[in-house]
Amino acid sequence: MSLFDSRPKFAVHVAQTDETYPCAGNESLLTGMVRLGRKGIPVGCVNGGCGVCKVRILGGEIKALGPISRAHVTMDEEDRGYTLACRVVPQTPVQLEVAGKLNKPFSKGRAESATAAPSSQQQ
């Protein structure tokens, strides 16, 4: 890729971080984010094998790069807008939300440390 990337881009908005980044119509939603050094969508294997980048498309059109593992996205989930960000490219501007895994590790860690601190102070 050259310094001046002239490929047409589509805006991709990540609901949880309220950030928008440009993504070319021939690169995955995940690759577009990583290329810019942005964060928001969790990054794993980047080829559909781990399911870490699972997102729900809230708006916009996407196109699949290939099959999506049913181990990570069931047919029911796909019907409700879920997909893997590494396996789809934008066809129009896209709005998405990360499917759960973005918040769980942080929420759980804070909850455990918040409950542990008061009990240790009371003893």
Short mmCIF file of N, CA and C in Angstrom, two decimals:
data_model
loop_
_atom_site.label_atom_id
_atom_site.label_comp_id
_atom_site.label_asym_id
_atom_site.label_seq_id
_atom_site.Cartn_x
_atom_site.Cartn_y
_atom_site.Cartn_z
N MET A 1 0.84 -1.17 0.00
CA MET A 1 0.00 0.00 0.00
C MET A 1 0.89 1.24 0.00
N SER A 2 0.55 2.20 -0.82
CA SER A 2 1.36 3.40 -0.91
C SER A 2 1.03 4.37 0.21
N LEU A 3 1.86 5.38 0.34
CA LEU A 3 1.66 6.41 1.34
C LEU A 3 0.34 7.13 1.11
N PHE A 4 -0.01 7.33 -0.15
CA PHE A 4 -1.27 7.98 -0.50
C PHE A 4 -2.26 6.94 -0.99
N ASP A 5 -3.07 6.47 -0.09
CA ASP A 5 -4.06 5.44 -0.39
C ASP A 5 -5.28 6.11 -1.00
N SER A 6 -5.46 5.94 -2.30
CA SER A 6 -6.56 6.62 -2.99
C SER A 6 -7.80 5.74 -3.17
N ARG A 7 -7.80 4.56 -2.55
CA ARG A 7 -8.98 3.69 -2.67
C ARG A 7 -10.20 4.39 -2.07
N PRO A 8 -11.38 4.22 -2.67
CA PRO A 8 -12.60 4.78 -2.07
C PRO A 8 -12.82 4.18 -0.67
N LYS A 9 -13.23 5.02 0.25
CA LYS A 9 -13.41 4.58 1.64
C LYS A 9 -14.85 4.79 2.09
N PHE A 10 -15.23 3.99 3.08
CA PHE A 10 -16.53 4.11 3.73
C PHE A 10 -16.29 4.35 5.22
N ALA A 11 -17.10 5.20 5.82
CA ALA A 11 -16.99 5.47 7.26
C ALA A 11 -17.54 4.27 8.04
N VAL A 12 -16.76 3.83 9.03
CA VAL A 12 -17.18 2.74 9.92
C VAL A 12 -17.24 3.33 11.33
N HIS A 13 -18.41 3.25 11.95
CA HIS A 13 -18.60 3.82 13.28
C HIS A 13 -18.76 2.69 14.30
N VAL A 14 -17.94 2.74 15.37
CA VAL A 14 -18.00 1.74 16.46
C VAL A 14 -18.79 2.36 17.61
N ALA A 15 -19.95 1.80 17.90
CA ALA A 15 -20.87 2.38 18.89
C ALA A 15 -20.24 2.56 20.27
N GLN A 16 -19.56 1.53 20.80
CA GLN A 16 -19.05 1.61 22.17
C GLN A 16 -18.00 2.70 22.37
N THR A 17 -17.16 2.92 21.36
CA THR A 17 -16.10 3.93 21.51
C THR A 17 -16.49 5.26 20.89
N ASP A 18 -17.60 5.30 20.15
CA ASP A 18 -18.08 6.48 19.44
C ASP A 18 -17.02 7.02 18.48
N GLU A 19 -16.22 6.12 17.92
CA GLU A 19 -15.20 6.51 16.95
C GLU A 19 -15.62 6.08 15.56
N THR A 20 -15.15 6.82 14.57
CA THR A 20 -15.39 6.49 13.18
C THR A 20 -14.05 6.45 12.47
N TYR A 21 -13.87 5.46 11.60
CA TYR A 21 -12.64 5.36 10.83
C TYR A 21 -12.98 5.03 9.38
N PRO A 22 -12.12 5.43 8.44
CA PRO A 22 -12.36 5.11 7.03
C PRO A 22 -11.86 3.71 6.70
N CYS A 23 -12.65 2.97 5.94
CA CYS A 23 -12.29 1.61 5.56
C CYS A 23 -12.55 1.43 4.07
N ALA A 24 -11.57 0.93 3.36
CA ALA A 24 -11.71 0.70 1.92
C ALA A 24 -12.70 -0.43 1.65
N GLY A 25 -13.36 -0.37 0.53
CA GLY A 25 -14.34 -1.37 0.17
C GLY A 25 -13.76 -2.72 -0.18
N ASN A 26 -12.44 -2.83 -0.21
CA ASN A 26 -11.80 -4.12 -0.50
C ASN A 26 -10.93 -4.61 0.66
N GLU A 27 -11.15 -4.03 1.86
CA GLU A 27 -10.44 -4.51 3.05
C GLU A 27 -11.47 -4.77 4.15
N SER A 28 -11.18 -5.74 5.00
CA SER A 28 -12.14 -6.09 6.05
C SER A 28 -12.31 -4.93 7.03
N LEU A 29 -13.43 -4.93 7.71
CA LEU A 29 -13.67 -3.91 8.74
C LEU A 29 -12.55 -3.92 9.77
N LEU A 30 -12.05 -5.10 10.11
CA LEU A 30 -10.98 -5.22 11.09
C LEU A 30 -9.65 -4.70 10.54
N THR A 31 -9.32 -5.06 9.31
CA THR A 31 -8.07 -4.61 8.70
C THR A 31 -8.03 -3.09 8.59
N GLY A 32 -9.15 -2.48 8.22
CA GLY A 32 -9.21 -1.02 8.12
C GLY A 32 -8.90 -0.35 9.44
N MET A 33 -9.43 -0.89 10.53
CA MET A 33 -9.18 -0.33 11.85
C MET A 33 -7.72 -0.51 12.26
N VAL A 34 -7.20 -1.72 12.07
CA VAL A 34 -5.82 -2.02 12.45
C VAL A 34 -4.83 -1.18 11.63
N ARG A 35 -5.10 -1.02 10.34
CA ARG A 35 -4.21 -0.25 9.45
C ARG A 35 -4.00 1.17 9.98
N LEU A 36 -5.03 1.74 10.60
CA LEU A 36 -4.94 3.10 11.11
C LEU A 36 -4.44 3.17 12.55
N GLY A 37 -4.14 2.01 13.14
CA GLY A 37 -3.67 1.99 14.52
C GLY A 37 -4.76 2.31 15.52
N ARG A 38 -6.02 2.12 15.13
CA ARG A 38 -7.15 2.40 16.00
C ARG A 38 -7.48 1.20 16.85
N LYS A 39 -8.24 1.43 17.90
CA LYS A 39 -8.72 0.35 18.76
C LYS A 39 -10.23 0.43 18.82
N GLY A 40 -10.85 -0.61 19.23
CA GLY A 40 -12.31 -0.65 19.35
C GLY A 40 -12.79 -2.07 19.15
N ILE A 41 -12.49 -2.64 18.00
CA ILE A 41 -12.86 -4.02 17.72
C ILE A 41 -11.70 -4.89 18.22
N PRO A 42 -11.97 -5.87 19.09
CA PRO A 42 -10.88 -6.75 19.56
C PRO A 42 -10.23 -7.49 18.38
N VAL A 43 -8.93 -7.64 18.43
CA VAL A 43 -8.16 -8.28 17.36
C VAL A 43 -7.64 -9.63 17.84
N GLY A 44 -7.88 -10.65 17.05
CA GLY A 44 -7.38 -11.99 17.36
C GLY A 44 -6.56 -12.50 16.19
N CYS A 45 -7.02 -13.58 15.60
CA CYS A 45 -6.27 -14.24 14.53
C CYS A 45 -6.39 -13.55 13.18
N VAL A 46 -7.34 -12.66 12.99
CA VAL A 46 -7.65 -11.90 11.77
C VAL A 46 -8.02 -12.73 10.54
N ASN A 47 -8.40 -14.00 10.72
CA ASN A 47 -8.83 -14.79 9.56
C ASN A 47 -10.08 -15.63 9.84
N GLY A 48 -10.82 -15.30 10.89
CA GLY A 48 -12.09 -15.97 11.16
C GLY A 48 -12.04 -17.19 12.05
N GLY A 49 -10.86 -17.56 12.53
CA GLY A 49 -10.74 -18.78 13.32
C GLY A 49 -11.03 -18.64 14.80
N CYS A 50 -10.92 -17.43 15.34
CA CYS A 50 -11.04 -17.30 16.80
C CYS A 50 -12.35 -16.68 17.28
N GLY A 51 -12.99 -15.87 16.46
CA GLY A 51 -14.26 -15.25 16.83
C GLY A 51 -14.15 -14.03 17.72
N VAL A 52 -12.95 -13.58 18.02
CA VAL A 52 -12.74 -12.44 18.91
C VAL A 52 -13.34 -11.15 18.35
N CYS A 53 -13.34 -10.98 17.05
CA CYS A 53 -13.79 -9.73 16.42
C CYS A 53 -15.27 -9.74 16.07
N LYS A 54 -16.06 -10.50 16.79
CA LYS A 54 -17.50 -10.60 16.52
C LYS A 54 -18.17 -9.25 16.77
N VAL A 55 -18.94 -8.81 15.78
CA VAL A 55 -19.64 -7.54 15.85
C VAL A 55 -21.09 -7.72 15.40
N ARG A 56 -21.91 -6.74 15.70
CA ARG A 56 -23.28 -6.70 15.20
C ARG A 56 -23.40 -5.46 14.32
N ILE A 57 -23.81 -5.66 13.08
CA ILE A 57 -23.98 -4.56 12.14
C ILE A 57 -25.32 -3.88 12.46
N LEU A 58 -25.26 -2.61 12.84
CA LEU A 58 -26.45 -1.85 13.19
C LEU A 58 -27.02 -1.13 11.98
N GLY A 59 -26.16 -0.82 11.02
CA GLY A 59 -26.60 -0.13 9.82
C GLY A 59 -25.55 -0.20 8.75
N GLY A 60 -25.97 -0.12 7.50
CA GLY A 60 -25.03 -0.16 6.39
C GLY A 60 -25.02 -1.51 5.72
N GLU A 61 -24.31 -1.57 4.60
CA GLU A 61 -24.20 -2.79 3.80
C GLU A 61 -22.79 -3.34 3.88
N ILE A 62 -22.69 -4.66 4.04
CA ILE A 62 -21.39 -5.34 4.05
C ILE A 62 -21.44 -6.48 3.04
N LYS A 63 -20.25 -6.98 2.69
CA LYS A 63 -20.15 -8.13 1.80
C LYS A 63 -19.16 -9.10 2.43
N ALA A 64 -19.50 -10.38 2.42
CA ALA A 64 -18.64 -11.41 3.01
C ALA A 64 -17.41 -11.65 2.14
N LEU A 65 -16.27 -11.84 2.79
CA LEU A 65 -15.03 -12.21 2.10
C LEU A 65 -14.95 -13.71 1.88
N GLY A 66 -15.75 -14.45 2.59
CA GLY A 66 -15.76 -15.90 2.53
C GLY A 66 -16.68 -16.42 3.60
N PRO A 67 -16.68 -17.72 3.82
CA PRO A 67 -17.58 -18.28 4.83
C PRO A 67 -17.21 -17.81 6.24
N ILE A 68 -18.24 -17.75 7.09
CA ILE A 68 -18.05 -17.38 8.49
C ILE A 68 -18.29 -18.63 9.33
N SER A 69 -17.37 -18.93 10.22
CA SER A 69 -17.45 -20.13 11.05
C SER A 69 -18.72 -20.15 11.89
N ARG A 70 -19.49 -21.22 11.78
CA ARG A 70 -20.71 -21.38 12.58
C ARG A 70 -20.36 -21.64 14.04
N ALA A 71 -19.12 -21.94 14.34
CA ALA A 71 -18.69 -22.08 15.73
C ALA A 71 -18.71 -20.72 16.43
N HIS A 72 -18.60 -19.63 15.65
CA HIS A 72 -18.55 -18.28 16.22
C HIS A 72 -19.78 -17.45 15.93
N VAL A 73 -20.44 -17.68 14.80
CA VAL A 73 -21.65 -16.94 14.43
C VAL A 73 -22.68 -17.94 13.91
N THR A 74 -23.72 -18.15 14.69
CA THR A 74 -24.77 -19.09 14.27
C THR A 74 -25.62 -18.45 13.17
N MET A 75 -26.42 -19.27 12.50
CA MET A 75 -27.33 -18.74 11.47
C MET A 75 -28.30 -17.73 12.09
N ASP A 76 -28.80 -18.03 13.28
CA ASP A 76 -29.72 -17.12 13.96
C ASP A 76 -29.04 -15.78 14.25
N GLU A 77 -27.80 -15.84 14.73
CA GLU A 77 -27.05 -14.61 15.00
C GLU A 77 -26.81 -13.83 13.72
N GLU A 78 -26.44 -14.53 12.66
CA GLU A 78 -26.20 -13.85 11.38
C GLU A 78 -27.48 -13.15 10.90
N ASP A 79 -28.62 -13.79 11.08
CA ASP A 79 -29.91 -13.18 10.71
C ASP A 79 -30.19 -11.92 11.52
N ARG A 80 -29.62 -11.85 12.73
CA ARG A 80 -29.81 -10.67 13.60
C ARG A 80 -28.69 -9.64 13.42
N GLY A 81 -27.81 -9.82 12.42
CA GLY A 81 -26.79 -8.82 12.10
C GLY A 81 -25.40 -9.09 12.61
N TYR A 82 -25.17 -10.23 13.25
CA TYR A 82 -23.85 -10.55 13.78
C TYR A 82 -22.95 -11.11 12.68
N THR A 83 -21.67 -10.79 12.77
CA THR A 83 -20.68 -11.30 11.83
C THR A 83 -19.30 -11.16 12.47
N LEU A 84 -18.27 -11.57 11.77
CA LEU A 84 -16.89 -11.37 12.22
C LEU A 84 -16.30 -10.23 11.40
N ALA A 85 -15.76 -9.23 12.07
CA ALA A 85 -15.24 -8.04 11.39
C ALA A 85 -14.09 -8.36 10.44
N CYS A 86 -13.41 -9.47 10.66
CA CYS A 86 -12.29 -9.85 9.78
C CYS A 86 -12.75 -10.53 8.50
N ARG A 87 -14.06 -10.86 8.42
CA ARG A 87 -14.56 -11.63 7.27
C ARG A 87 -15.52 -10.85 6.38
N VAL A 88 -15.68 -9.53 6.64
CA VAL A 88 -16.58 -8.73 5.82
C VAL A 88 -15.95 -7.39 5.44
N VAL A 89 -16.38 -6.88 4.29
CA VAL A 89 -15.92 -5.57 3.79
C VAL A 89 -17.13 -4.65 3.69
N PRO A 90 -16.92 -3.33 3.87
CA PRO A 90 -18.03 -2.40 3.76
C PRO A 90 -18.39 -2.13 2.30
N GLN A 91 -19.68 -1.95 2.05
CA GLN A 91 -20.17 -1.56 0.73
C GLN A 91 -20.78 -0.16 0.78
N THR A 92 -21.10 0.29 1.99
CA THR A 92 -21.63 1.63 2.29
C THR A 92 -21.08 2.00 3.66
N PRO A 93 -21.33 3.21 4.16
CA PRO A 93 -20.96 3.50 5.55
C PRO A 93 -21.62 2.48 6.48
N VAL A 94 -20.91 2.09 7.54
CA VAL A 94 -21.36 1.02 8.44
C VAL A 94 -21.35 1.52 9.88
N GLN A 95 -22.39 1.15 10.62
CA GLN A 95 -22.43 1.36 12.06
C GLN A 95 -22.45 -0.02 12.69
N LEU A 96 -21.59 -0.23 13.70
CA LEU A 96 -21.51 -1.53 14.34
C LEU A 96 -21.31 -1.40 15.83
N GLU A 97 -21.59 -2.51 16.52
CA GLU A 97 -21.26 -2.60 17.94
C GLU A 97 -20.50 -3.89 18.16
N VAL A 98 -19.52 -3.84 19.05
CA VAL A 98 -18.75 -5.03 19.38
C VAL A 98 -19.65 -5.95 20.19
N ALA A 99 -19.61 -7.23 19.89
CA ALA A 99 -20.52 -8.21 20.51
C ALA A 99 -19.99 -8.72 21.84
N GLY A 100 -20.21 -7.98 22.89
CA GLY A 100 -19.98 -8.44 24.25
C GLY A 100 -18.56 -8.56 24.73
N LYS A 101 -17.65 -9.13 23.96
CA LYS A 101 -16.31 -9.44 24.47
C LYS A 101 -15.50 -8.19 24.80
N LEU A 102 -15.86 -7.03 24.24
CA LEU A 102 -15.14 -5.80 24.54
C LEU A 102 -15.31 -5.41 26.01
N ASN A 103 -16.52 -5.56 26.55
CA ASN A 103 -16.81 -5.11 27.91
C ASN A 103 -16.56 -6.15 28.99
N LYS A 104 -16.77 -7.42 28.72
CA LYS A 104 -16.71 -8.45 29.75
C LYS A 104 -15.41 -8.47 30.56
N PRO A 105 -14.23 -8.50 29.93
CA PRO A 105 -13.01 -8.59 30.74
C PRO A 105 -12.83 -7.40 31.66
N PHE A 106 -13.21 -6.20 31.19
CA PHE A 106 -13.02 -5.00 31.99
C PHE A 106 -14.02 -4.94 33.13
N SER A 107 -15.28 -5.22 32.84
CA SER A 107 -16.32 -5.17 33.87
C SER A 107 -16.03 -6.19 34.96
N LYS A 108 -15.68 -7.40 34.58
CA LYS A 108 -15.41 -8.46 35.54
C LYS A 108 -14.23 -8.09 36.42
N GLY A 109 -13.17 -7.56 35.85
CA GLY A 109 -11.98 -7.18 36.62
C GLY A 109 -12.29 -6.11 37.64
N ARG A 110 -13.05 -5.10 37.23
CA ARG A 110 -13.41 -4.02 38.15
C ARG A 110 -14.31 -4.54 39.26
N ALA A 111 -15.25 -5.38 38.93
CA ALA A 111 -16.19 -5.89 39.93
C ALA A 111 -15.44 -6.71 40.98
N GLU A 112 -14.51 -7.55 40.55
CA GLU A 112 -13.76 -8.37 41.51
C GLU A 112 -12.90 -7.50 42.41
N SER A 113 -12.20 -6.50 41.84
CA SER A 113 -11.32 -5.69 42.65
C SER A 113 -12.14 -4.78 43.58
N ALA A 114 -13.32 -4.35 43.12
CA ALA A 114 -14.17 -3.49 43.96
C ALA A 114 -14.71 -4.25 45.17
N THR A 115 -15.04 -5.53 44.98
CA THR A 115 -15.56 -6.30 46.10
C THR A 115 -14.43 -6.79 47.01
N ALA A 116 -13.26 -6.98 46.45
CA ALA A 116 -12.14 -7.48 47.26
C ALA A 116 -11.61 -6.39 48.19
N ALA A 117 -11.57 -5.15 47.75
CA ALA A 117 -10.99 -4.08 48.55
C ALA A 117 -11.74 -3.84 49.86
N PRO A 118 -13.08 -3.69 49.86
CA PRO A 118 -13.78 -3.43 51.12
C PRO A 118 -13.63 -4.57 52.13
N SER A 119 -13.68 -5.82 51.68
CA SER A 119 -13.58 -6.93 52.63
C SER A 119 -12.19 -6.99 53.27
N SER A 120 -11.15 -6.64 52.52
CA SER A 120 -9.81 -6.68 53.09
C SER A 120 -9.60 -5.53 54.07
N GLN A 121 -10.32 -4.40 53.83
CA GLN A 121 -10.19 -3.28 54.74
C GLN A 121 -10.94 -3.54 56.03
N GLN A 122 -12.03 -4.32 55.99
CA GLN A 122 -12.82 -4.57 57.18
C GLN A 122 -12.13 -5.55 58.12
N GLN A 123 -11.26 -6.40 57.64
CA GLN A 123 -10.62 -7.41 58.49
C GLN A 123 -9.54 -6.84 59.36
#
